[in-house]
Amino acid sequence: MNHRMNDLIVLKRTETGLDERKRIVSEGLSSRNVIGCIRAVESSWQRPANAEPVTWEYKATLGFLLSEDVRKDDILELPGRGDFVVADVVPGRRFLAVVAVQEKRGAE
């Protein structure tokens, strides 16, 4: 399969730490641009049996060069699709295979 690394993706990394009152807080680190390949974005939805709103899930399959530093729980901003959370990172022989998910409820 031919992968063209020509998609500009914004990578946002967060770090958890303790504040002065010993509470766990999430701190956003600086964001940076990475070049990758958006291979596919799939959507699925579930309608709960009770009166809860419909839940939509989008799963993006991406490829990156092995030199890119993409980790689980990073946030990737895909152009025109919003923010996705990295769920799985698998290094291969030639590129990094990444699966990221986005969930929405109701009419969001």
Short mmCIF file of C-alpha atoms in Angstrom, two decimals, residues 8-10 22 24-25 29 32 36 39 47 60-61 63 66 68 71 75 78 82 88-89 92-93 106:
data_model
loop_
_atom_site.label_atom_id
_atom_site.label_comp_id
_atom_site.label_asym_id
_atom_site.label_seq_id
_atom_site.Cartn_x
_atom_site.Cartn_y
_atom_site.Cartn_z
CA LEU A 8 -0.53 18.22 8.19
CA ILE A 9 -1.76 17.10 11.64
CA VAL A 10 -1.52 19.05 14.90
CA LYS A 22 -2.06 17.14 45.90
CA ILE A 24 -4.22 15.32 39.95
CA VAL A 25 -4.39 17.92 37.20
CA LEU A 29 2.10 21.02 26.72
CA ARG A 32 3.35 20.94 17.20
CA GLY A 36 1.34 11.89 8.39
CA ARG A 39 -5.64 6.36 5.70
CA ARG A 47 -28.65 3.93 20.30
CA ALA A 60 -9.20 7.25 12.31
CA THR A 61 -6.43 5.03 10.96
CA GLY A 63 0.35 6.37 9.35
CA LEU A 66 8.99 6.09 12.48
CA GLU A 68 7.65 10.99 14.58
CA ARG A 71 2.20 8.24 21.86
CA ILE A 75 -4.53 14.35 20.93
CA LEU A 78 -7.15 16.22 11.96
CA GLY A 82 -11.64 17.80 14.90
CA ASP A 88 -3.15 2.49 19.78
CA VAL A 89 0.36 2.94 18.34
CA GLY A 92 6.04 -1.36 11.85
CA ARG A 93 9.00 -1.90 9.54
CA GLY A 106 -26.50 13.41 20.56
#
